[in-house]
C-alpha cells in the first residue's frame, strides 16, 4: 500500500494470508462469493491455500452421488497435495477412495463414515495413508478385519479409530471378533477407540487392552457380548475411560478428543446447503457453472464464475470487479 492511500489494498495480500482469512468463512461463501470479488481472491481460492482442511460431511449425507464426486474431486485437486484433514460421508465406490488416497501425502485426519468401500480397495491403497493419525470408518458395512489389518500395518502413526456400527446392522448376528483381533495385533499406539454396537466378545476386548497399552478412551456402547468387571478395570486400567456397554446419552462430544491428538483444529463449518453441478461432464476449473444452493428449503440459482485472469474473456464472462 502506497503512502497516503486512504484504503488498504486487500487484493495485494499474498495468497497464504488470504487463505488464512478465508478459512473463517463457510465453504459456500468461499466457493460462490469470494471468487467474484477480484482476480487475486479468485486465484487464492482456486489454489491450495483454502483447502488444507475440507469438511463436507453433513452436506454429503444428502447430496446426489454424482454431485459428491465432482465436489470432492474439485476440492481435493485444489489442495495440491497439502490436504491435512478430510471429512466426507458416503463415498459410494472404491474409485473415490482411491482418488483421495492419491492426494493423501499430508493427510492426518480422515473421516469417511457410511462409505461403500471394500476390503480389497483398502488393502490396495492403505500404504498411501501412512501419515493418517485419526481414522473414522464407522458404518462402513462392506469392510471387515482384513481392511483394519491393512490399515494397522501401514498407518503406524494411528492413535484414534472410530469403527462404530448401527444397531440395526448387527442385530441378531453372532459375535465376530476378526476386527477386534486386527486392532489388537496391528494398532498398538491407539489412544482412542470407538466400537459402539460391535459384536465383540470379552476375550477379544481383553486382547485389545493387552496390546494397546496407551488407550485412554473406549466407546463400547451396545457391545452386549462384553461383560465388564468395573473393579478390575479401575485397578488395572486407571487411566482408561470406558463408555458402555450400557447406552448413555449426551456423555461426550465426539470431536473433542480429536482436537487433542492433532495440531490442526476443525475450523470448517458444516455445509447446510445443496450443491448441484451442471450437466457438462467432468469438473474443469476454467468452466462456468450454474449452481443451485439449498438454503432453508429454498432453491436459489446462482451463477458461479471462476476468474482466471485474462482468459476469462474467452468464456464470455464480464471483467472481474
PDB file of C-alpha atoms in Angstrom:
ATOM      1  CA  UNK A   1       0.000   0.000   0.000  1.00  0.00           C
ATOM      2  CA  UNK A   2       1.481   3.338  -1.076  1.00  0.00           C
ATOM      3  CA  UNK A   3       1.877   6.101   1.481  1.00  0.00           C
ATOM      4  CA  UNK A   4      -1.168   8.328   1.555  1.00  0.00           C
ATOM      5  CA  UNK A   5      -3.585   5.691   0.254  1.00  0.00           C
ATOM      6  CA  UNK A   6      -6.901   6.004   2.035  1.00  0.00           C
ATOM      7  CA  UNK A   7      -7.862   2.333   1.739  1.00  0.00           C
ATOM      8  CA  UNK A   8      -5.983  -0.892   2.322  1.00  0.00           C
ATOM      9  CA  UNK A   9      -5.275  -2.946  -0.795  1.00  0.00           C
ATOM     10  CA  UNK A  10      -6.718  -6.294   0.255  1.00  0.00           C
ATOM     11  CA  UNK A  11      -6.215  -7.636  -3.255  1.00  0.00           C
ATOM     12  CA  UNK A  12      -2.447  -7.305  -2.822  1.00  0.00           C
ATOM     13  CA  UNK A  13      -2.218  -9.708   0.120  1.00  0.00           C
ATOM     14  CA  UNK A  14      -0.169 -12.828  -0.577  1.00  0.00           C
ATOM     15  CA  UNK A  15      -2.249 -15.976  -1.225  1.00  0.00           C
ATOM     16  CA  UNK A  16      -1.118 -17.622   2.025  1.00  0.00           C
ATOM     17  CA  UNK A  17      -2.518 -14.738   4.063  1.00  0.00           C
ATOM     18  CA  UNK A  18      -5.744 -14.701   2.072  1.00  0.00           C
ATOM     19  CA  UNK A  19      -6.135 -18.433   2.686  1.00  0.00           C
ATOM     20  CA  UNK A  20      -5.865 -17.934   6.448  1.00  0.00           C
ATOM     21  CA  UNK A  21      -8.506 -15.198   6.309  1.00  0.00           C
ATOM     22  CA  UNK A  22     -10.891 -17.158   4.090  1.00  0.00           C
ATOM     23  CA  UNK A  23     -10.780 -20.120   6.469  1.00  0.00           C
ATOM     24  CA  UNK A  24     -13.072 -18.087   8.729  1.00  0.00           C
ATOM     25  CA  UNK A  25     -15.781 -18.191   6.039  1.00  0.00           C
ATOM     26  CA  UNK A  26     -18.149 -21.016   5.246  1.00  0.00           C
ATOM     27  CA  UNK A  27     -17.323 -23.221   2.289  1.00  0.00           C
ATOM     28  CA  UNK A  28     -20.358 -21.901   0.440  1.00  0.00           C
ATOM     29  CA  UNK A  29     -19.045 -18.352   0.776  1.00  0.00           C
ATOM     30  CA  UNK A  30     -15.559 -19.394  -0.333  1.00  0.00           C
ATOM     31  CA  UNK A  31     -16.892 -21.098  -3.450  1.00  0.00           C
ATOM     32  CA  UNK A  32     -19.555 -18.621  -4.533  1.00  0.00           C
ATOM     33  CA  UNK A  33     -18.793 -15.178  -3.119  1.00  0.00           C
ATOM     34  CA  UNK A  34     -15.024 -14.836  -2.733  1.00  0.00           C
ATOM     35  CA  UNK A  35     -14.171 -15.648  -6.398  1.00  0.00           C
ATOM     36  CA  UNK A  36     -16.443 -12.775  -7.535  1.00  0.00           C
ATOM     37  CA  UNK A  37     -14.619 -10.089  -5.536  1.00  0.00           C
ATOM     38  CA  UNK A  38     -11.446  -9.792  -7.604  1.00  0.00           C
ATOM     39  CA  UNK A  39      -8.998 -11.824  -9.645  1.00  0.00           C
ATOM     40  CA  UNK A  40      -6.429 -12.245  -6.879  1.00  0.00           C
ATOM     41  CA  UNK A  41      -9.051 -13.584  -4.469  1.00  0.00           C
ATOM     42  CA  UNK A  42     -10.348 -15.951  -7.129  1.00  0.00           C
ATOM     43  CA  UNK A  43      -6.836 -17.279  -7.721  1.00  0.00           C
ATOM     44  CA  UNK A  44      -6.367 -17.728  -3.968  1.00  0.00           C
ATOM     45  CA  UNK A  45      -9.461 -19.936  -3.584  1.00  0.00           C
ATOM     46  CA  UNK A  46      -8.547 -21.883  -6.729  1.00  0.00           C
ATOM     47  CA  UNK A  47      -5.211 -22.861  -5.188  1.00  0.00           C
ATOM     48  CA  UNK A  48      -4.279 -24.946  -2.138  1.00  0.00           C
ATOM     49  CA  UNK A  49      -4.386 -22.121   0.411  1.00  0.00           C
ATOM     50  CA  UNK A  50      -8.034 -22.673   1.454  1.00  0.00           C
ATOM     51  CA  UNK A  51      -8.180 -26.443   1.109  1.00  0.00           C
ATOM     52  CA  UNK A  52      -5.841 -27.937   3.679  1.00  0.00           C
ATOM     53  CA  UNK A  53      -8.915 -28.873   5.719  1.00  0.00           C
ATOM     54  CA  UNK A  54     -12.115 -29.970   3.959  1.00  0.00           C
ATOM     55  CA  UNK A  55     -15.317 -30.741   5.844  1.00  0.00           C
ATOM     56  CA  UNK A  56     -18.351 -31.657   3.745  1.00  0.00           C
ATOM     57  CA  UNK A  57     -19.615 -34.454   5.973  1.00  0.00           C
ATOM     58  CA  UNK A  58     -23.077 -33.103   6.739  1.00  0.00           C
ATOM     59  CA  UNK A  59     -23.743 -31.856   3.219  1.00  0.00           C
ATOM     60  CA  UNK A  60     -22.580 -35.126   1.652  1.00  0.00           C
ATOM     61  CA  UNK A  61     -25.213 -37.126   3.559  1.00  0.00           C
ATOM     62  CA  UNK A  62     -27.988 -35.643   1.414  1.00  0.00           C
ATOM     63  CA  UNK A  63     -26.436 -34.752  -1.924  1.00  0.00           C
ATOM     64  CA  UNK A  64     -26.634 -36.722  -5.159  1.00  0.00           C
ATOM     65  CA  UNK A  65     -23.705 -39.181  -5.578  1.00  0.00           C
ATOM     66  CA  UNK A  66     -22.609 -37.552  -8.846  1.00  0.00           C
ATOM     67  CA  UNK A  67     -22.503 -34.148  -7.187  1.00  0.00           C
ATOM     68  CA  UNK A  68     -20.446 -35.550  -4.335  1.00  0.00           C
ATOM     69  CA  UNK A  69     -17.949 -36.987  -6.809  1.00  0.00           C
ATOM     70  CA  UNK A  70     -17.477 -33.660  -8.557  1.00  0.00           C
ATOM     71  CA  UNK A  71     -17.286 -31.585  -5.399  1.00  0.00           C
ATOM     72  CA  UNK A  72     -14.808 -33.950  -3.751  1.00  0.00           C
ATOM     73  CA  UNK A  73     -12.561 -34.149  -6.797  1.00  0.00           C
ATOM     74  CA  UNK A  74     -12.633 -30.379  -7.228  1.00  0.00           C
ATOM     75  CA  UNK A  75     -11.672 -29.592  -3.631  1.00  0.00           C
ATOM     76  CA  UNK A  76      -9.041 -32.323  -3.298  1.00  0.00           C
ATOM     77  CA  UNK A  77      -7.465 -31.296  -6.603  1.00  0.00           C
ATOM     78  CA  UNK A  78      -7.277 -27.710  -5.407  1.00  0.00           C
ATOM     79  CA  UNK A  79      -5.436 -28.806  -2.258  1.00  0.00           C
ATOM     80  CA  UNK A  80      -2.442 -29.754  -4.440  1.00  0.00           C
ATOM     81  CA  UNK A  81      -1.265 -32.424  -2.022  1.00  0.00           C
ATOM     82  CA  UNK A  82      -1.469 -30.182   1.077  1.00  0.00           C
ATOM     83  CA  UNK A  83      -4.698 -31.749   2.404  1.00  0.00           C
ATOM     84  CA  UNK A  84      -4.376 -32.420   6.138  1.00  0.00           C
ATOM     85  CA  UNK A  85      -7.968 -33.162   7.131  1.00  0.00           C
ATOM     86  CA  UNK A  86     -10.917 -34.566   5.190  1.00  0.00           C
ATOM     87  CA  UNK A  87     -14.430 -35.262   6.464  1.00  0.00           C
ATOM     88  CA  UNK A  88     -16.935 -36.685   3.993  1.00  0.00           C
ATOM     89  CA  UNK A  89     -19.773 -39.172   4.367  1.00  0.00           C
ATOM     90  CA  UNK A  90     -20.973 -41.823   1.956  1.00  0.00           C
ATOM     91  CA  UNK A  91     -18.238 -42.438  -0.596  1.00  0.00           C
ATOM     92  CA  UNK A  92     -20.217 -44.692  -2.883  1.00  0.00           C
ATOM     93  CA  UNK A  93     -17.465 -46.550  -4.725  1.00  0.00           C
ATOM     94  CA  UNK A  94     -13.840 -47.620  -4.498  1.00  0.00           C
ATOM     95  CA  UNK A  95     -12.805 -45.097  -7.161  1.00  0.00           C
ATOM     96  CA  UNK A  96     -13.428 -42.138  -4.856  1.00  0.00           C
ATOM     97  CA  UNK A  97     -11.428 -43.748  -2.076  1.00  0.00           C
ATOM     98  CA  UNK A  98      -8.536 -44.428  -4.429  1.00  0.00           C
ATOM     99  CA  UNK A  99      -8.653 -40.834  -5.698  1.00  0.00           C
ATOM    100  CA  UNK A 100      -8.371 -39.303  -2.244  1.00  0.00           C
ATOM    101  CA  UNK A 101      -5.555 -41.734  -1.362  1.00  0.00           C
ATOM    102  CA  UNK A 102      -3.617 -40.460  -4.380  1.00  0.00           C
ATOM    103  CA  UNK A 103      -3.657 -36.993  -2.767  1.00  0.00           C
ATOM    104  CA  UNK A 104      -3.094 -38.075   0.850  1.00  0.00           C
ATOM    105  CA  UNK A 105       0.601 -37.304   1.183  1.00  0.00           C
ATOM    106  CA  UNK A 106      -0.048 -34.847   4.026  1.00  0.00           C
ATOM    107  CA  UNK A 107      -3.329 -36.268   5.324  1.00  0.00           C
ATOM    108  CA  UNK A 108      -3.595 -36.677   9.098  1.00  0.00           C
ATOM    109  CA  UNK A 109      -7.329 -36.906   9.827  1.00  0.00           C
ATOM    110  CA  UNK A 110      -9.666 -38.916   7.606  1.00  0.00           C
ATOM    111  CA  UNK A 111     -13.383 -39.262   8.321  1.00  0.00           C
ATOM    112  CA  UNK A 112     -15.317 -41.333   5.758  1.00  0.00           C
ATOM    113  CA  UNK A 113     -18.297 -42.827   7.655  1.00  0.00           C
ATOM    114  CA  UNK A 114     -21.078 -44.656   5.791  1.00  0.00           C
ATOM    115  CA  UNK A 115     -18.816 -45.236   2.809  1.00  0.00           C
ATOM    116  CA  UNK A 116     -19.334 -48.093   0.381  1.00  0.00           C
ATOM    117  CA  UNK A 117     -15.703 -49.246   0.307  1.00  0.00           C
ATOM    118  CA  UNK A 118     -14.418 -52.828   0.185  1.00  0.00           C
ATOM    119  CA  UNK A 119     -11.682 -54.833   1.875  1.00  0.00           C
ATOM    120  CA  UNK A 120      -9.816 -55.207  -1.412  1.00  0.00           C
ATOM    121  CA  UNK A 121      -9.526 -51.480  -2.146  1.00  0.00           C
ATOM    122  CA  UNK A 122      -8.410 -50.754   1.426  1.00  0.00           C
ATOM    123  CA  UNK A 123      -5.702 -53.401   1.128  1.00  0.00           C
ATOM    124  CA  UNK A 124      -4.571 -51.863  -2.164  1.00  0.00           C
ATOM    125  CA  UNK A 125      -4.295 -48.243  -1.037  1.00  0.00           C
ATOM    126  CA  UNK A 126      -3.587 -48.450   2.708  1.00  0.00           C
ATOM    127  CA  UNK A 127       0.103 -47.848   2.017  1.00  0.00           C
ATOM    128  CA  UNK A 128      -0.758 -44.379   0.707  1.00  0.00           C
ATOM    129  CA  UNK A 129      -2.414 -43.434   4.022  1.00  0.00           C
ATOM    130  CA  UNK A 130       0.727 -43.814   6.132  1.00  0.00           C
ATOM    131  CA  UNK A 131       0.508 -40.265   7.551  1.00  0.00           C
ATOM    132  CA  UNK A 132      -3.018 -40.685   8.955  1.00  0.00           C
ATOM    133  CA  UNK A 133      -3.275 -40.396  12.754  1.00  0.00           C
ATOM    134  CA  UNK A 134      -7.089 -40.381  13.129  1.00  0.00           C
ATOM    135  CA  UNK A 135      -9.465 -42.523  11.063  1.00  0.00           C
ATOM    136  CA  UNK A 136     -13.259 -42.811  11.092  1.00  0.00           C
ATOM    137  CA  UNK A 137     -14.701 -45.744   9.134  1.00  0.00           C
ATOM    138  CA  UNK A 138     -17.916 -46.066  11.122  1.00  0.00           C
ATOM    139  CA  UNK A 139     -20.952 -47.672   9.439  1.00  0.00           C
ATOM    140  CA  UNK A 140     -18.827 -48.930   6.518  1.00  0.00           C
ATOM    141  CA  UNK A 141     -20.606 -52.272   6.237  1.00  0.00           C
ATOM    142  CA  UNK A 142     -18.511 -53.822   3.465  1.00  0.00           C
ATOM    143  CA  UNK A 143     -15.169 -53.840   5.274  1.00  0.00           C
ATOM    144  CA  UNK A 144     -14.009 -56.366   7.850  1.00  0.00           C
ATOM    145  CA  UNK A 145     -10.953 -57.350   9.821  1.00  0.00           C
ATOM    146  CA  UNK A 146      -8.987 -57.612   6.551  1.00  0.00           C
ATOM    147  CA  UNK A 147      -9.320 -53.882   5.953  1.00  0.00           C
ATOM    148  CA  UNK A 148      -8.467 -52.951   9.537  1.00  0.00           C
ATOM    149  CA  UNK A 149      -5.426 -55.196   9.464  1.00  0.00           C
ATOM    150  CA  UNK A 150      -4.163 -53.493   6.303  1.00  0.00           C
ATOM    151  CA  UNK A 151      -4.749 -50.078   7.866  1.00  0.00           C
ATOM    152  CA  UNK A 152      -2.932 -51.031  11.041  1.00  0.00           C
ATOM    153  CA  UNK A 153       0.070 -52.436   9.182  1.00  0.00           C
ATOM    154  CA  UNK A 154       0.548 -49.292   7.088  1.00  0.00           C
ATOM    155  CA  UNK A 155      -0.754 -46.485   9.334  1.00  0.00           C
ATOM    156  CA  UNK A 156       1.885 -46.714  12.045  1.00  0.00           C
ATOM    157  CA  UNK A 157       1.009 -43.276  13.447  1.00  0.00           C
ATOM    158  CA  UNK A 158      -2.653 -44.113  14.088  1.00  0.00           C
ATOM    159  CA  UNK A 159      -3.796 -43.023  17.570  1.00  0.00           C
ATOM    160  CA  UNK A 160      -7.559 -42.725  17.021  1.00  0.00           C
ATOM    161  CA  UNK A 161     -10.007 -45.123  15.351  1.00  0.00           C
ATOM    162  CA  UNK A 162     -13.796 -44.858  15.027  1.00  0.00           C
ATOM    163  CA  UNK A 163     -15.451 -48.099  13.934  1.00  0.00           C
ATOM    164  CA  UNK A 164     -18.973 -47.652  15.256  1.00  0.00           C
ATOM    165  CA  UNK A 165     -21.853 -49.638  13.772  1.00  0.00           C
ATOM    166  CA  UNK A 166     -25.597 -49.082  13.563  1.00  0.00           C
ATOM    167  CA  UNK A 167     -27.539 -51.369  15.920  1.00  0.00           C
ATOM    168  CA  UNK A 168     -29.869 -52.479  13.104  1.00  0.00           C
ATOM    169  CA  UNK A 169     -26.875 -53.691  11.085  1.00  0.00           C
ATOM    170  CA  UNK A 170     -25.673 -56.019  13.850  1.00  0.00           C
ATOM    171  CA  UNK A 171     -28.950 -57.087  15.447  1.00  0.00           C
ATOM    172  CA  UNK A 172     -29.354 -60.852  15.631  1.00  0.00           C
ATOM    173  CA  UNK A 173     -25.851 -61.672  14.341  1.00  0.00           C
ATOM    174  CA  UNK A 174     -23.317 -63.829  16.161  1.00  0.00           C
ATOM    175  CA  UNK A 175     -20.137 -62.476  17.749  1.00  0.00           C
ATOM    176  CA  UNK A 176     -17.454 -61.502  15.248  1.00  0.00           C
ATOM    177  CA  UNK A 177     -14.001 -60.895  16.666  1.00  0.00           C
ATOM    178  CA  UNK A 178     -11.929 -60.546  13.486  1.00  0.00           C
ATOM    179  CA  UNK A 179     -11.891 -56.754  13.622  1.00  0.00           C
ATOM    180  CA  UNK A 180     -11.048 -56.685  17.329  1.00  0.00           C
ATOM    181  CA  UNK A 181      -8.113 -59.041  16.799  1.00  0.00           C
ATOM    182  CA  UNK A 182      -6.917 -56.986  13.815  1.00  0.00           C
ATOM    183  CA  UNK A 183      -6.913 -53.897  16.030  1.00  0.00           C
ATOM    184  CA  UNK A 184      -5.090 -55.700  18.813  1.00  0.00           C
ATOM    185  CA  UNK A 185      -2.344 -57.038  16.560  1.00  0.00           C
ATOM    186  CA  UNK A 186      -1.674 -54.002  14.343  1.00  0.00           C
ATOM    187  CA  UNK A 187      -2.608 -50.791  16.219  1.00  0.00           C
ATOM    188  CA  UNK A 188      -0.539 -50.668  19.438  1.00  0.00           C
ATOM    189  CA  UNK A 189      -0.417 -46.843  19.591  1.00  0.00           C
ATOM    190  CA  UNK A 190      -4.176 -46.286  19.827  1.00  0.00           C
ATOM    191  CA  UNK A 191      -5.315 -43.798  22.447  1.00  0.00           C
ATOM    192  CA  UNK A 192      -8.963 -43.619  21.469  1.00  0.00           C
ATOM    193  CA  UNK A 193     -11.131 -46.436  20.132  1.00  0.00           C
ATOM    194  CA  UNK A 194     -14.845 -46.334  19.316  1.00  0.00           C
ATOM    195  CA  UNK A 195     -16.601 -49.651  18.615  1.00  0.00           C
ATOM    196  CA  UNK A 196     -20.224 -48.926  19.510  1.00  0.00           C
ATOM    197  CA  UNK A 197     -22.683 -51.752  18.691  1.00  0.00           C
ATOM    198  CA  UNK A 198     -19.926 -54.101  17.584  1.00  0.00           C
ATOM    199  CA  UNK A 199     -20.298 -57.849  18.050  1.00  0.00           C
ATOM    200  CA  UNK A 200     -17.076 -58.223  20.032  1.00  0.00           C
ATOM    201  CA  UNK A 201     -16.555 -60.681  22.859  1.00  0.00           C
ATOM    202  CA  UNK A 202     -14.983 -60.067  26.250  1.00  0.00           C
ATOM    203  CA  UNK A 203     -11.975 -62.168  25.214  1.00  0.00           C
ATOM    204  CA  UNK A 204     -11.216 -60.106  22.111  1.00  0.00           C
ATOM    205  CA  UNK A 205     -11.684 -56.894  24.057  1.00  0.00           C
ATOM    206  CA  UNK A 206      -9.153 -58.036  26.661  1.00  0.00           C
ATOM    207  CA  UNK A 207      -6.759 -58.757  23.793  1.00  0.00           C
ATOM    208  CA  UNK A 208      -7.105 -55.125  22.659  1.00  0.00           C
ATOM    209  CA  UNK A 209      -6.468 -53.874  26.194  1.00  0.00           C
ATOM    210  CA  UNK A 210      -3.409 -56.077  26.499  1.00  0.00           C
ATOM    211  CA  UNK A 211      -1.902 -54.873  23.210  1.00  0.00           C
ATOM    212  CA  UNK A 212      -2.984 -51.212  23.104  1.00  0.00           C
ATOM    213  CA  UNK A 213      -1.496 -50.037  26.370  1.00  0.00           C
ATOM    214  CA  UNK A 214      -1.845 -46.327  25.527  1.00  0.00           C
ATOM    215  CA  UNK A 215      -5.648 -46.400  25.379  1.00  0.00           C
ATOM    216  CA  UNK A 216      -7.325 -43.514  27.170  1.00  0.00           C
ATOM    217  CA  UNK A 217     -10.913 -43.862  25.946  1.00  0.00           C
ATOM    218  CA  UNK A 218     -13.106 -46.673  24.606  1.00  0.00           C
ATOM    219  CA  UNK A 219     -16.692 -46.426  23.392  1.00  0.00           C
ATOM    220  CA  UNK A 220     -18.343 -49.827  23.858  1.00  0.00           C
ATOM    221  CA  UNK A 221     -21.971 -48.740  23.886  1.00  0.00           C
ATOM    222  CA  UNK A 222     -24.220 -51.519  22.659  1.00  0.00           C
ATOM    223  CA  UNK A 223     -21.487 -54.194  22.775  1.00  0.00           C
ATOM    224  CA  UNK A 224     -23.812 -56.569  24.599  1.00  0.00           C
ATOM    225  CA  UNK A 225     -21.452 -59.564  24.427  1.00  0.00           C
ATOM    226  CA  UNK A 226     -18.884 -57.771  26.590  1.00  0.00           C
ATOM    227  CA  UNK A 227     -19.009 -58.353  30.332  1.00  0.00           C
ATOM    228  CA  UNK A 228     -17.010 -55.755  32.253  1.00  0.00           C
ATOM    229  CA  UNK A 229     -15.785 -56.052  35.818  1.00  0.00           C
ATOM    230  CA  UNK A 230     -15.749 -52.454  36.990  1.00  0.00           C
ATOM    231  CA  UNK A 231     -13.444 -53.178  39.913  1.00  0.00           C
ATOM    232  CA  UNK A 232     -10.975 -54.972  37.625  1.00  0.00           C
ATOM    233  CA  UNK A 233     -10.910 -52.058  35.180  1.00  0.00           C
ATOM    234  CA  UNK A 234     -10.451 -49.435  37.875  1.00  0.00           C
ATOM    235  CA  UNK A 235      -7.498 -51.297  39.351  1.00  0.00           C
ATOM    236  CA  UNK A 236      -5.737 -52.407  36.162  1.00  0.00           C
ATOM    237  CA  UNK A 237      -6.598 -49.555  33.764  1.00  0.00           C
ATOM    238  CA  UNK A 238      -6.725 -46.453  35.919  1.00  0.00           C
ATOM    239  CA  UNK A 239      -6.184 -44.008  33.035  1.00  0.00           C
ATOM    240  CA  UNK A 240      -8.780 -45.626  30.776  1.00  0.00           C
ATOM    241  CA  UNK A 241     -12.327 -44.259  30.435  1.00  0.00           C
ATOM    242  CA  UNK A 242     -14.868 -46.780  29.134  1.00  0.00           C
ATOM    243  CA  UNK A 243     -18.276 -45.757  27.810  1.00  0.00           C
ATOM    244  CA  UNK A 244     -20.803 -48.613  27.754  1.00  0.00           C
ATOM    245  CA  UNK A 245     -21.807 -51.298  27.142  1.00  0.00           C
ATOM    246  CA  UNK A 246     -24.962 -49.703  28.557  1.00  0.00           C
ATOM    247  CA  UNK A 247     -26.122 -46.815  26.369  1.00  0.00           C
ATOM    248  CA  UNK A 248     -25.794 -43.370  27.949  1.00  0.00           C
ATOM    249  CA  UNK A 249     -26.871 -40.254  26.074  1.00  0.00           C
ATOM    250  CA  UNK A 250     -25.024 -36.929  25.908  1.00  0.00           C
ATOM    251  CA  UNK A 251     -21.931 -38.328  27.609  1.00  0.00           C
ATOM    252  CA  UNK A 252     -19.308 -36.700  25.469  1.00  0.00           C
ATOM    253  CA  UNK A 253     -18.644 -34.701  22.335  1.00  0.00           C
ATOM    254  CA  UNK A 254     -17.200 -36.914  19.603  1.00  0.00           C
ATOM    255  CA  UNK A 255     -14.830 -34.288  18.220  1.00  0.00           C
ATOM    256  CA  UNK A 256     -13.321 -33.038  21.480  1.00  0.00           C
ATOM    257  CA  UNK A 257     -10.599 -35.640  21.732  1.00  0.00           C
ATOM    258  CA  UNK A 258      -9.643 -35.406  18.071  1.00  0.00           C
ATOM    259  CA  UNK A 259      -8.516 -31.821  18.545  1.00  0.00           C
ATOM    260  CA  UNK A 260      -6.115 -33.004  21.240  1.00  0.00           C
ATOM    261  CA  UNK A 261      -4.395 -35.554  19.001  1.00  0.00           C
ATOM    262  CA  UNK A 262      -3.917 -33.215  16.030  1.00  0.00           C
ATOM    263  CA  UNK A 263      -2.367 -29.784  15.920  1.00  0.00           C
ATOM    264  CA  UNK A 264      -4.945 -28.743  13.363  1.00  0.00           C
ATOM    265  CA  UNK A 265      -8.361 -27.953  14.823  1.00  0.00           C
ATOM    266  CA  UNK A 266     -11.595 -28.232  12.882  1.00  0.00           C
ATOM    267  CA  UNK A 267     -12.451 -24.711  11.787  1.00  0.00           C
ATOM    268  CA  UNK A 268     -14.600 -25.751   8.851  1.00  0.00           C
ATOM    269  CA  UNK A 269     -18.335 -25.131   9.002  1.00  0.00           C
ATOM    270  CA  UNK A 270     -20.739 -27.914   8.180  1.00  0.00           C
ATOM    271  CA  UNK A 271     -22.422 -27.285   4.877  1.00  0.00           C
ATOM    272  CA  UNK A 272     -26.117 -26.623   5.357  1.00  0.00           C
ATOM    273  CA  UNK A 273     -26.595 -26.136   1.639  1.00  0.00           C
ATOM    274  CA  UNK A 274     -27.010 -28.155  -1.527  1.00  0.00           C
ATOM    275  CA  UNK A 275     -24.617 -28.479  -4.477  1.00  0.00           C
ATOM    276  CA  UNK A 276     -25.986 -29.319  -7.902  1.00  0.00           C
ATOM    277  CA  UNK A 277     -23.443 -29.418 -10.697  1.00  0.00           C
ATOM    278  CA  UNK A 278     -24.194 -28.716 -14.330  1.00  0.00           C
ATOM    279  CA  UNK A 279     -24.554 -31.380 -16.982  1.00  0.00           C
ATOM    280  CA  UNK A 280     -21.305 -30.579 -18.729  1.00  0.00           C
ATOM    281  CA  UNK A 281     -19.260 -33.663 -17.795  1.00  0.00           C
ATOM    282  CA  UNK A 282     -16.186 -33.670 -15.579  1.00  0.00           C
ATOM    283  CA  UNK A 283     -15.254 -30.676 -13.498  1.00  0.00           C
ATOM    284  CA  UNK A 284     -12.954 -28.072 -15.019  1.00  0.00           C
ATOM    285  CA  UNK A 285     -11.669 -25.077 -13.077  1.00  0.00           C
ATOM    286  CA  UNK A 286     -11.945 -22.930 -16.223  1.00  0.00           C
ATOM    287  CA  UNK A 287     -15.605 -23.746 -16.765  1.00  0.00           C
ATOM    288  CA  UNK A 288     -18.573 -21.603 -15.724  1.00  0.00           C
ATOM    289  CA  UNK A 289     -21.333 -23.336 -13.778  1.00  0.00           C
ATOM    290  CA  UNK A 290     -24.890 -22.509 -12.893  1.00  0.00           C
ATOM    291  CA  UNK A 291     -25.224 -23.646  -9.282  1.00  0.00           C
ATOM    292  CA  UNK A 292     -28.260 -24.089  -7.096  1.00  0.00           C
ATOM    293  CA  UNK A 293     -27.841 -23.767  -3.355  1.00  0.00           C
ATOM    294  CA  UNK A 294     -30.421 -25.051  -0.914  1.00  0.00           C
ATOM    295  CA  UNK A 295     -30.938 -22.559   1.902  1.00  0.00           C
ATOM    296  CA  UNK A 296     -33.594 -23.452   4.494  1.00  0.00           C
ATOM    297  CA  UNK A 297     -35.687 -25.320   1.944  1.00  0.00           C
ATOM    298  CA  UNK A 298     -35.469 -22.698  -0.821  1.00  0.00           C
ATOM    299  CA  UNK A 299     -33.548 -23.113  -4.046  1.00  0.00           C
ATOM    300  CA  UNK A 300     -31.837 -20.030  -5.285  1.00  0.00           C
ATOM    301  CA  UNK A 301     -29.975 -20.095  -8.571  1.00  0.00           C
ATOM    302  CA  UNK A 302     -26.546 -18.513  -8.530  1.00  0.00           C
ATOM    303  CA  UNK A 303     -24.063 -18.162 -11.338  1.00  0.00           C
ATOM    304  CA  UNK A 304     -20.625 -19.280 -10.147  1.00  0.00           C
ATOM    305  CA  UNK A 305     -17.730 -17.746 -12.045  1.00  0.00           C
ATOM    306  CA  UNK A 306     -14.113 -18.741 -11.612  1.00  0.00           C
ATOM    307  CA  UNK A 307     -11.961 -15.911 -12.894  1.00  0.00           C
ATOM    308  CA  UNK A 308      -8.682 -16.968 -14.382  1.00  0.00           C
ATOM    309  CA  UNK A 309      -7.002 -13.720 -15.338  1.00  0.00           C
ATOM    310  CA  UNK A 310      -7.207 -12.600 -18.947  1.00  0.00           C
ATOM    311  CA  UNK A 311      -8.612 -15.959 -20.056  1.00  0.00           C
ATOM    312  CA  UNK A 312     -11.962 -15.075 -18.531  1.00  0.00           C
ATOM    313  CA  UNK A 313     -12.943 -13.212 -21.688  1.00  0.00           C
ATOM    314  CA  UNK A 314     -12.743 -16.411 -23.693  1.00  0.00           C
ATOM    315  CA  UNK A 315     -15.811 -17.699 -21.852  1.00  0.00           C
ATOM    316  CA  UNK A 316     -17.895 -14.585 -22.198  1.00  0.00           C
ATOM    317  CA  UNK A 317     -17.533 -13.633 -18.541  1.00  0.00           C
ATOM    318  CA  UNK A 318     -17.716  -9.984 -17.546  1.00  0.00           C
ATOM    319  CA  UNK A 319     -14.484  -8.433 -16.253  1.00  0.00           C
ATOM    320  CA  UNK A 320     -13.704  -9.185 -12.642  1.00  0.00           C
ATOM    321  CA  UNK A 321     -14.597  -6.241 -10.362  1.00  0.00           C
TER     322      UNK A 321
END
